[in-house]
Short mmCIF file of N, CA and C in Angstrom, two decimals:
data_model
loop_
_atom_site.label_atom_id
_atom_site.label_comp_id
_atom_site.label_asym_id
_atom_site.label_seq_id
_atom_site.Cartn_x
_atom_site.Cartn_y
_atom_site.Cartn_z
N MET O 5 90.02 65.03 33.25
CA MET O 5 90.41 66.05 32.72
C MET O 5 88.89 65.68 31.49
N LYS O 6 88.34 66.82 31.23
CA LYS O 6 87.21 67.22 30.49
C LYS O 6 87.08 67.64 28.86
N ILE O 7 86.68 66.86 27.93
CA ILE O 7 86.49 67.14 26.55
C ILE O 7 86.50 68.48 26.31
N ALA O 8 87.28 69.35 25.60
CA ALA O 8 86.76 70.69 25.38
C ALA O 8 87.97 70.90 24.17
N GLN O 9 87.68 72.05 23.67
CA GLN O 9 88.74 72.72 22.61
C GLN O 9 90.35 71.99 22.64
N ASP O 10 90.81 71.63 21.20
CA ASP O 10 92.25 71.30 21.61
C ASP O 10 92.61 70.03 22.47
N LYS O 11 91.44 69.55 22.81
CA LYS O 11 91.74 67.92 23.48
C LYS O 11 91.70 66.99 22.80
N VAL O 12 92.60 65.74 23.08
CA VAL O 12 92.33 64.59 22.18
C VAL O 12 91.57 63.46 23.25
N ALA O 13 90.37 63.31 22.30
CA ALA O 13 89.53 62.60 23.11
C ALA O 13 89.51 60.94 22.28
N GLU O 14 89.54 59.90 23.19
CA GLU O 14 89.13 58.83 22.52
C GLU O 14 87.55 58.03 22.79
N ILE O 15 87.32 57.69 21.89
CA ILE O 15 85.59 57.36 22.41
C ILE O 15 85.69 56.06 21.92
N GLU O 16 84.75 54.73 22.43
CA GLU O 16 84.03 53.68 21.70
C GLU O 16 82.56 54.27 21.54
N TYR O 17 82.28 53.81 20.41
CA TYR O 17 80.73 54.32 20.07
C TYR O 17 80.02 53.16 18.86
N VAL O 18 78.73 52.99 19.24
CA VAL O 18 77.92 52.44 18.45
C VAL O 18 76.86 53.30 17.60
N LEU O 19 76.73 53.43 16.47
CA LEU O 19 76.08 54.14 15.67
C LEU O 19 74.82 53.20 14.50
N THR O 20 73.31 53.71 15.21
CA THR O 20 72.20 53.28 14.93
C THR O 20 71.45 54.38 13.95
N VAL O 21 70.65 53.57 13.28
CA VAL O 21 69.99 54.59 12.35
C VAL O 21 68.73 53.33 12.38
N ASP O 22 67.32 54.20 12.78
CA ASP O 22 66.47 52.92 12.98
C ASP O 22 66.53 52.09 13.37
N GLY O 23 67.19 51.83 14.69
CA GLY O 23 67.74 50.38 15.05
C GLY O 23 68.42 49.78 14.37
N LYS O 24 68.90 50.06 13.35
CA LYS O 24 70.16 49.14 12.77
C LYS O 24 71.72 49.72 12.83
N VAL O 25 72.50 48.60 13.17
CA VAL O 25 73.81 49.55 13.56
C VAL O 25 74.67 49.68 11.95
N GLU O 26 74.80 51.20 11.78
CA GLU O 26 75.36 51.12 10.86
C GLU O 26 77.24 51.38 10.83
N ASP O 27 77.64 51.85 12.26
CA ASP O 27 78.77 51.99 12.09
C ASP O 27 79.36 51.69 13.93
N GLN O 28 80.58 51.22 13.96
CA GLN O 28 80.71 50.84 15.41
C GLN O 28 82.20 50.98 15.57
N SER O 29 82.76 51.27 16.53
CA SER O 29 84.34 51.05 16.80
C SER O 29 84.54 49.94 17.12
N GLU O 30 85.94 49.41 16.77
CA GLU O 30 86.22 48.09 17.17
C GLU O 30 86.65 47.98 18.72
N PRO O 31 85.95 46.81 19.24
CA PRO O 31 86.72 46.46 20.77
C PRO O 31 88.13 46.58 20.80
N GLY O 32 88.53 47.56 21.74
CA GLY O 32 89.75 47.86 21.85
C GLY O 32 90.28 48.90 21.19
N ASP O 33 89.69 49.23 19.92
CA ASP O 33 90.34 50.05 19.03
C ASP O 33 89.41 51.43 19.18
N PRO O 34 89.55 52.59 20.24
CA PRO O 34 88.34 53.48 20.35
C PRO O 34 88.90 54.66 18.74
N LEU O 35 87.66 55.18 18.57
CA LEU O 35 87.73 56.57 17.35
C LEU O 35 88.76 57.46 18.36
N VAL O 36 89.50 58.03 18.08
CA VAL O 36 90.46 59.07 18.56
C VAL O 36 90.76 60.18 17.75
N TYR O 37 89.98 61.25 18.10
CA TYR O 37 89.88 62.70 17.52
C TYR O 37 90.09 63.78 18.21
N LEU O 38 90.43 64.82 17.61
CA LEU O 38 91.10 66.18 17.98
C LEU O 38 89.83 66.93 18.24
N HIS O 39 89.34 67.61 19.62
CA HIS O 39 87.79 67.98 19.65
C HIS O 39 88.13 69.96 19.43
N GLY O 40 87.02 70.12 18.87
CA GLY O 40 86.78 71.53 18.24
C GLY O 40 87.52 71.73 16.64
N HIS O 41 87.91 70.48 15.95
CA HIS O 41 88.41 71.04 14.60
C HIS O 41 88.14 70.06 13.63
N ASN O 42 86.61 69.97 13.74
CA ASN O 42 85.73 69.25 12.74
C ASN O 42 86.20 67.81 12.32
N ASN O 43 86.38 67.37 13.44
CA ASN O 43 87.26 65.77 13.12
C ASN O 43 85.70 64.85 12.94
N ILE O 44 84.78 65.18 13.73
CA ILE O 44 83.54 64.45 14.13
C ILE O 44 82.44 65.21 13.63
N ILE O 45 81.07 64.87 13.24
CA ILE O 45 80.17 65.38 12.97
C ILE O 45 79.97 66.57 14.11
N PRO O 46 79.12 67.71 13.87
CA PRO O 46 79.20 68.60 14.92
C PRO O 46 77.98 68.26 16.01
N GLY O 47 77.11 67.49 15.54
CA GLY O 47 75.96 67.23 16.79
C GLY O 47 76.83 66.23 17.71
N LEU O 48 77.80 65.16 17.28
CA LEU O 48 78.37 64.45 17.89
C LEU O 48 79.02 64.94 19.01
N GLU O 49 80.07 66.30 18.19
CA GLU O 49 81.30 66.74 19.23
C GLU O 49 80.69 67.85 19.98
N ASP O 50 79.62 68.26 19.63
CA ASP O 50 78.58 69.28 20.68
C ASP O 50 78.32 68.26 22.23
N ALA O 51 77.92 67.29 21.87
CA ALA O 51 77.44 66.22 22.97
C ALA O 51 78.52 66.16 23.70
N LEU O 52 79.53 65.61 23.04
CA LEU O 52 80.68 65.34 24.04
C LEU O 52 81.79 66.41 24.75
N GLU O 53 81.02 67.42 24.80
CA GLU O 53 82.29 68.97 25.54
C GLU O 53 81.85 68.63 26.69
N GLY O 54 82.81 68.67 27.31
CA GLY O 54 82.62 68.71 28.71
C GLY O 54 82.87 67.14 29.68
N HIS O 55 82.70 66.22 28.65
CA HIS O 55 82.43 64.77 29.41
C HIS O 55 83.71 64.45 29.54
N GLU O 56 84.08 63.31 30.59
CA GLU O 56 85.35 62.39 31.10
C GLU O 56 85.33 61.46 30.70
N ALA O 57 86.86 60.91 30.91
CA ALA O 57 86.91 59.33 30.94
C ALA O 57 85.69 58.73 31.54
N GLY O 58 85.32 57.40 31.30
CA GLY O 58 84.21 56.54 31.84
C GLY O 58 83.06 57.19 31.84
N ASP O 59 82.25 58.71 31.06
CA ASP O 59 81.45 58.57 30.77
C ASP O 59 80.67 57.94 29.82
N LYS O 60 79.56 57.79 29.96
CA LYS O 60 78.61 56.79 28.80
C LYS O 60 77.43 57.86 28.48
N LEU O 61 77.55 58.24 27.24
CA LEU O 61 76.22 59.02 27.09
C LEU O 61 75.63 58.47 25.50
N SER O 62 73.80 58.60 25.64
CA SER O 62 73.40 58.27 24.59
C SER O 62 72.95 59.65 23.65
N VAL O 63 73.60 59.91 22.39
CA VAL O 63 73.28 61.19 21.78
C VAL O 63 72.28 60.91 20.16
N THR O 64 71.23 61.58 20.61
CA THR O 64 70.51 61.65 19.08
C THR O 64 71.23 63.04 18.11
N VAL O 65 71.44 62.64 16.98
CA VAL O 65 72.13 63.89 16.53
C VAL O 65 70.53 64.09 14.86
N THR O 66 70.31 65.12 14.84
CA THR O 66 69.62 65.60 13.34
C THR O 66 70.28 65.50 12.34
N PRO O 67 69.67 65.46 11.25
CA PRO O 67 69.89 65.58 10.04
C PRO O 67 71.30 67.12 9.83
N GLU O 68 70.48 67.95 10.32
CA GLU O 68 71.34 69.14 10.01
C GLU O 68 72.19 69.41 10.89
N ASN O 69 72.71 68.70 11.86
CA ASN O 69 73.86 68.49 13.01
C ASN O 69 74.75 67.26 13.00
N GLY O 70 74.38 66.61 11.53
CA GLY O 70 75.36 65.15 11.15
C GLY O 70 75.75 65.39 9.77
N TYR O 71 74.88 64.38 8.87
CA TYR O 71 75.55 65.05 7.57
C TYR O 71 74.70 65.68 6.58
N GLY O 72 73.93 66.38 7.22
CA GLY O 72 72.87 67.48 6.37
C GLY O 72 71.76 66.75 5.95
N GLU O 73 70.70 67.42 5.26
CA GLU O 73 69.83 66.58 4.32
C GLU O 73 69.95 66.23 3.07
N ARG O 74 69.25 65.46 2.81
CA ARG O 74 69.42 64.79 1.32
C ARG O 74 69.28 65.90 0.26
N ASP O 75 69.61 65.97 -0.58
CA ASP O 75 69.49 67.19 -2.05
C ASP O 75 69.68 66.26 -3.10
N ASP O 76 68.34 66.41 -3.43
CA ASP O 76 67.60 66.00 -4.91
C ASP O 76 69.06 65.90 -6.22
N GLU O 77 69.39 67.61 -5.71
CA GLU O 77 70.65 67.86 -7.08
C GLU O 77 71.56 67.27 -6.82
N ASN O 78 72.02 66.43 -5.91
CA ASN O 78 73.27 65.67 -5.82
C ASN O 78 72.94 64.52 -6.48
N VAL O 79 71.86 64.06 -7.28
CA VAL O 79 71.76 62.79 -7.92
C VAL O 79 71.76 63.67 -9.42
N GLN O 80 72.77 62.55 -10.02
CA GLN O 80 72.86 62.89 -11.34
C GLN O 80 73.18 61.89 -12.51
N VAL O 81 72.71 62.01 -13.30
CA VAL O 81 73.22 60.76 -14.71
C VAL O 81 74.65 61.51 -15.05
N LEU O 82 75.26 60.32 -15.19
CA LEU O 82 76.59 60.62 -15.86
C LEU O 82 76.77 59.53 -17.20
N PRO O 83 77.47 59.78 -17.92
CA PRO O 83 78.16 59.01 -19.33
C PRO O 83 78.56 57.47 -18.85
N ARG O 84 78.56 56.50 -19.01
CA ARG O 84 79.19 55.32 -18.41
C ARG O 84 80.71 55.31 -19.36
N ALA O 85 80.51 56.08 -20.12
CA ALA O 85 82.44 56.29 -20.84
C ALA O 85 83.03 56.84 -19.87
N ASP O 86 82.74 57.48 -18.66
CA ASP O 86 83.06 58.41 -17.60
C ASP O 86 83.81 57.32 -16.93
N PHE O 87 83.91 56.15 -16.50
CA PHE O 87 84.17 54.78 -16.06
C PHE O 87 85.00 54.15 -16.58
N ASP O 88 86.07 54.16 -15.95
CA ASP O 88 87.01 53.02 -16.74
C ASP O 88 86.81 51.36 -16.50
N ASP O 89 86.14 51.22 -15.49
CA ASP O 89 86.21 49.86 -14.87
C ASP O 89 84.91 49.37 -15.26
N ASP O 90 84.49 48.23 -14.56
CA ASP O 90 83.01 47.60 -14.83
C ASP O 90 82.53 48.77 -13.30
N ILE O 91 81.02 48.97 -13.95
CA ILE O 91 80.28 49.64 -12.49
C ILE O 91 79.41 48.76 -11.87
N GLU O 92 79.52 48.75 -10.54
CA GLU O 92 78.67 47.97 -9.81
C GLU O 92 77.36 49.18 -8.65
N VAL O 93 76.50 48.49 -8.76
CA VAL O 93 75.30 49.31 -8.20
C VAL O 93 75.50 49.17 -6.74
N GLY O 94 75.29 50.40 -6.24
CA GLY O 94 75.60 50.33 -4.49
C GLY O 94 77.36 50.37 -4.60
N ALA O 95 78.35 50.28 -5.33
CA ALA O 95 79.80 50.72 -5.04
C ALA O 95 79.72 52.09 -4.49
N SER O 96 80.86 52.50 -3.83
CA SER O 96 80.91 54.22 -3.97
C SER O 96 82.59 54.21 -5.09
N TYR O 97 82.42 55.37 -5.71
CA TYR O 97 83.72 55.76 -6.26
C TYR O 97 84.01 57.25 -5.95
N PHE O 98 84.85 57.80 -6.33
CA PHE O 98 85.29 58.97 -6.22
C PHE O 98 85.46 59.68 -7.44
N ALA O 99 85.05 61.03 -7.27
CA ALA O 99 85.26 61.86 -8.66
C ALA O 99 86.20 63.41 -7.99
N GLN O 100 87.02 63.51 -9.44
CA GLN O 100 87.79 64.44 -8.81
C GLN O 100 86.92 65.99 -9.45
N SER O 101 87.06 67.12 -8.72
CA SER O 101 86.26 68.08 -9.37
C SER O 101 87.20 69.11 -10.32
N ASP O 102 86.76 70.08 -10.69
CA ASP O 102 87.69 71.06 -11.35
C ASP O 102 88.68 71.60 -10.41
N ASP O 103 88.30 71.85 -9.31
CA ASP O 103 89.38 72.46 -8.48
C ASP O 103 90.14 71.78 -7.42
N GLY O 104 90.25 70.21 -7.84
CA GLY O 104 90.67 69.32 -7.23
C GLY O 104 90.40 68.66 -6.05
N SER O 105 89.25 69.08 -5.66
CA SER O 105 88.87 68.25 -4.68
C SER O 105 88.17 66.94 -5.02
N VAL O 106 88.44 66.01 -3.85
CA VAL O 106 87.67 64.64 -4.42
C VAL O 106 86.84 64.49 -3.48
N ASN O 107 85.43 63.82 -4.51
CA ASN O 107 83.98 63.95 -3.99
C ASN O 107 83.58 62.35 -4.00
N PRO O 108 83.39 61.77 -2.82
CA PRO O 108 82.88 60.47 -3.05
C PRO O 108 81.32 60.48 -3.76
N PHE O 109 80.82 59.28 -4.33
CA PHE O 109 79.58 59.31 -4.78
C PHE O 109 79.55 57.57 -4.70
N THR O 110 77.99 57.30 -4.98
CA THR O 110 77.20 56.13 -5.16
C THR O 110 76.90 55.52 -6.69
N VAL O 111 77.10 54.66 -6.71
CA VAL O 111 76.14 54.39 -8.08
C VAL O 111 74.66 53.65 -7.88
N MET O 112 73.78 54.23 -8.21
CA MET O 112 72.43 53.82 -7.98
C MET O 112 71.92 53.31 -9.23
N LEU O 113 72.57 53.23 -10.11
CA LEU O 113 71.78 52.74 -11.43
C LEU O 113 72.34 52.50 -12.80
N VAL O 114 72.38 51.83 -13.16
CA VAL O 114 73.38 51.46 -14.93
C VAL O 114 72.14 51.18 -15.57
N SER O 115 72.06 52.20 -16.50
CA SER O 115 70.87 51.79 -17.60
C SER O 115 71.45 52.50 -19.04
N GLY O 116 71.82 51.38 -19.90
CA GLY O 116 72.48 51.37 -21.05
C GLY O 116 73.91 52.36 -20.93
N ASP O 117 73.74 53.49 -21.89
CA ASP O 117 75.18 54.59 -21.38
C ASP O 117 75.13 55.49 -20.39
N ASP O 118 73.97 55.17 -19.32
CA ASP O 118 73.96 56.30 -18.23
C ASP O 118 74.32 55.39 -17.18
N VAL O 119 74.80 56.26 -16.23
CA VAL O 119 75.30 55.64 -14.74
C VAL O 119 74.47 56.88 -13.94
N THR O 120 73.30 56.36 -13.01
CA THR O 120 72.88 57.42 -12.03
C THR O 120 73.62 57.51 -10.82
N VAL O 121 74.21 58.31 -10.50
CA VAL O 121 74.97 58.54 -9.16
C VAL O 121 74.35 59.43 -7.88
N ASP O 122 74.72 59.62 -6.78
CA ASP O 122 74.43 59.99 -5.68
C ASP O 122 75.45 60.55 -4.84
N PHE O 123 76.08 62.22 -4.96
CA PHE O 123 76.67 62.72 -4.35
C PHE O 123 76.35 62.87 -2.87
N ASN O 124 75.16 62.65 -2.28
CA ASN O 124 74.82 62.95 -0.85
C ASN O 124 75.63 61.98 -0.13
N PRO O 125 76.02 62.16 1.10
CA PRO O 125 76.81 61.27 2.22
C PRO O 125 75.50 60.33 2.53
N PRO O 126 75.77 58.96 2.17
CA PRO O 126 75.28 57.99 2.63
C PRO O 126 73.81 58.29 3.62
N LEU O 127 74.92 58.66 4.71
CA LEU O 127 73.93 58.80 6.15
C LEU O 127 72.92 60.41 6.19
N ALA O 128 73.17 60.90 4.86
CA ALA O 128 72.07 62.16 4.69
C ALA O 128 70.98 62.28 5.02
N GLY O 129 70.28 63.05 5.71
CA GLY O 129 68.96 62.66 5.88
C GLY O 129 68.18 62.18 7.21
N GLN O 130 69.30 61.29 7.68
CA GLN O 130 68.95 60.11 8.45
C GLN O 130 69.35 60.89 10.07
N THR O 131 68.02 60.56 10.78
CA THR O 131 68.60 60.95 12.35
C THR O 131 69.58 59.73 12.87
N LEU O 132 70.75 60.03 13.35
CA LEU O 132 71.84 59.50 14.00
C LEU O 132 71.61 59.20 15.52
N ASN O 133 71.88 57.95 15.84
CA ASN O 133 71.90 57.45 17.15
C ASN O 133 73.21 56.98 17.65
N PHE O 134 73.90 57.70 18.71
CA PHE O 134 75.48 57.13 19.22
C PHE O 134 75.08 56.63 20.63
N GLU O 135 75.91 55.66 20.94
CA GLU O 135 76.20 55.22 22.04
C GLU O 135 77.15 54.99 22.15
N VAL O 136 77.75 55.93 23.15
CA VAL O 136 79.37 56.42 23.37
C VAL O 136 79.93 56.31 24.83
N THR O 137 80.82 55.76 25.11
CA THR O 137 81.96 55.76 25.85
C THR O 137 83.04 56.53 25.80
N VAL O 138 83.30 57.70 26.90
CA VAL O 138 84.71 57.94 26.81
C VAL O 138 85.72 57.37 27.11
N VAL O 139 86.74 57.03 26.35
CA VAL O 139 87.77 55.99 27.02
C VAL O 139 88.95 56.89 27.70
N GLU O 140 89.43 57.72 26.81
CA GLU O 140 90.15 59.14 27.53
C GLU O 140 90.31 60.10 26.94
N VAL O 141 90.69 61.01 27.96
CA VAL O 141 91.15 62.67 27.41
C VAL O 141 92.53 63.08 27.98
N ARG O 142 93.02 63.54 26.61
CA ARG O 142 94.39 64.34 27.00
C ARG O 142 94.58 65.53 26.23
N ASP O 143 95.63 66.21 26.50
CA ASP O 143 96.20 67.39 25.93
C ASP O 143 96.69 66.83 24.57
N ALA O 144 96.35 68.01 23.35
CA ALA O 144 96.85 67.38 22.19
C ALA O 144 98.41 67.83 22.14
N THR O 145 99.01 67.35 21.37
CA THR O 145 100.57 67.58 21.03
C THR O 145 100.36 68.82 20.03
N ALA O 146 101.61 69.44 20.31
CA ALA O 146 101.49 70.76 19.07
C ALA O 146 101.66 70.33 18.00
N GLU O 147 102.06 69.04 17.59
CA GLU O 147 102.11 68.75 16.06
C GLU O 147 100.57 68.48 15.66
N GLU O 148 100.04 67.28 16.60
CA GLU O 148 98.34 67.43 16.54
C GLU O 148 97.89 68.61 16.33
N LEU O 149 97.87 69.67 16.71
CA LEU O 149 96.89 70.81 17.06
C LEU O 149 98.02 71.53 15.94
N GLU O 150 98.88 71.66 14.87
CA GLU O 150 99.40 72.04 13.71
C GLU O 150 98.72 71.00 12.51
N HIS O 151 98.93 70.17 12.96
CA HIS O 151 97.89 69.24 11.82
C HIS O 151 96.48 69.37 11.85
N GLY O 152 95.77 69.49 12.79
CA GLY O 152 94.67 69.75 12.70
C GLY O 152 93.68 68.90 12.99
N HIS O 153 94.36 66.92 13.48
CA HIS O 153 94.06 66.06 14.00
C HIS O 153 94.88 65.06 15.00
N ALA O 154 94.21 64.27 15.80
CA ALA O 154 94.81 63.78 16.53
C ALA O 154 95.84 62.35 16.00
N HIS O 155 96.72 62.06 16.30
CA HIS O 155 97.85 61.21 16.18
C HIS O 155 97.58 59.87 17.17
N GLY O 156 97.22 59.03 16.61
CA GLY O 156 96.61 57.66 17.40
C GLY O 156 98.12 56.95 17.49
N GLU O 157 98.17 55.98 18.65
CA GLU O 157 99.48 55.48 18.57
C GLU O 157 100.10 54.25 17.30
N ASP O 158 99.25 54.22 16.52
CA ASP O 158 99.45 53.31 15.25
C ASP O 158 99.58 54.65 14.00
N MET O 159 99.44 55.51 14.20
CA MET O 159 99.22 56.48 13.20
C MET O 159 100.90 56.90 12.45
N ASP O 160 101.06 56.94 11.19
CA ASP O 160 102.51 56.87 10.68
C ASP O 160 102.40 58.37 10.02
N ASP O 161 103.29 59.36 10.44
CA ASP O 161 103.26 60.64 10.03
C ASP O 161 103.51 60.91 8.99
N GLU O 162 104.27 60.09 7.72
CA GLU O 162 104.49 60.24 6.58
C GLU O 162 103.75 60.81 5.50
N ASP O 163 102.04 60.50 6.28
CA ASP O 163 101.15 60.80 5.13
C ASP O 163 100.69 62.00 5.66
N GLU O 164 101.09 62.98 6.55
CA GLU O 164 100.62 64.23 6.87
C GLU O 164 101.11 64.93 5.97
#
């Protein structure tokens, strides 16, 4: 069976940026995703289309098909009073927008009463290099299609 719209794919991968491993699946614990539902970055999803179990491929994803370009306007200075806890440079936190959405950010600098934060994804502006092995491809269940994501063996449907 080939990876296509509404198929569940299991992949093992190693993601490198400039030769440094940034992320990887754990041995025996592949990434499981529902193809065609924006569950993974577009450049990787496009490259996986049509592949089947056992296929190995190298994929290079440009920023525009990955996490986007860095946007300097996404770096902001917030008042230290907005933070409840000790603030750690390099740590990631979450801010809730007026519309209720949650946005992750990384603390870049703490200086007096100012905290400089970056709302860009950590890999924004980077060319991503994936080494991928397709482990399995199957039809999605009706429930997975309804929820818009794959349900792995260990997933608990209570948080759906």
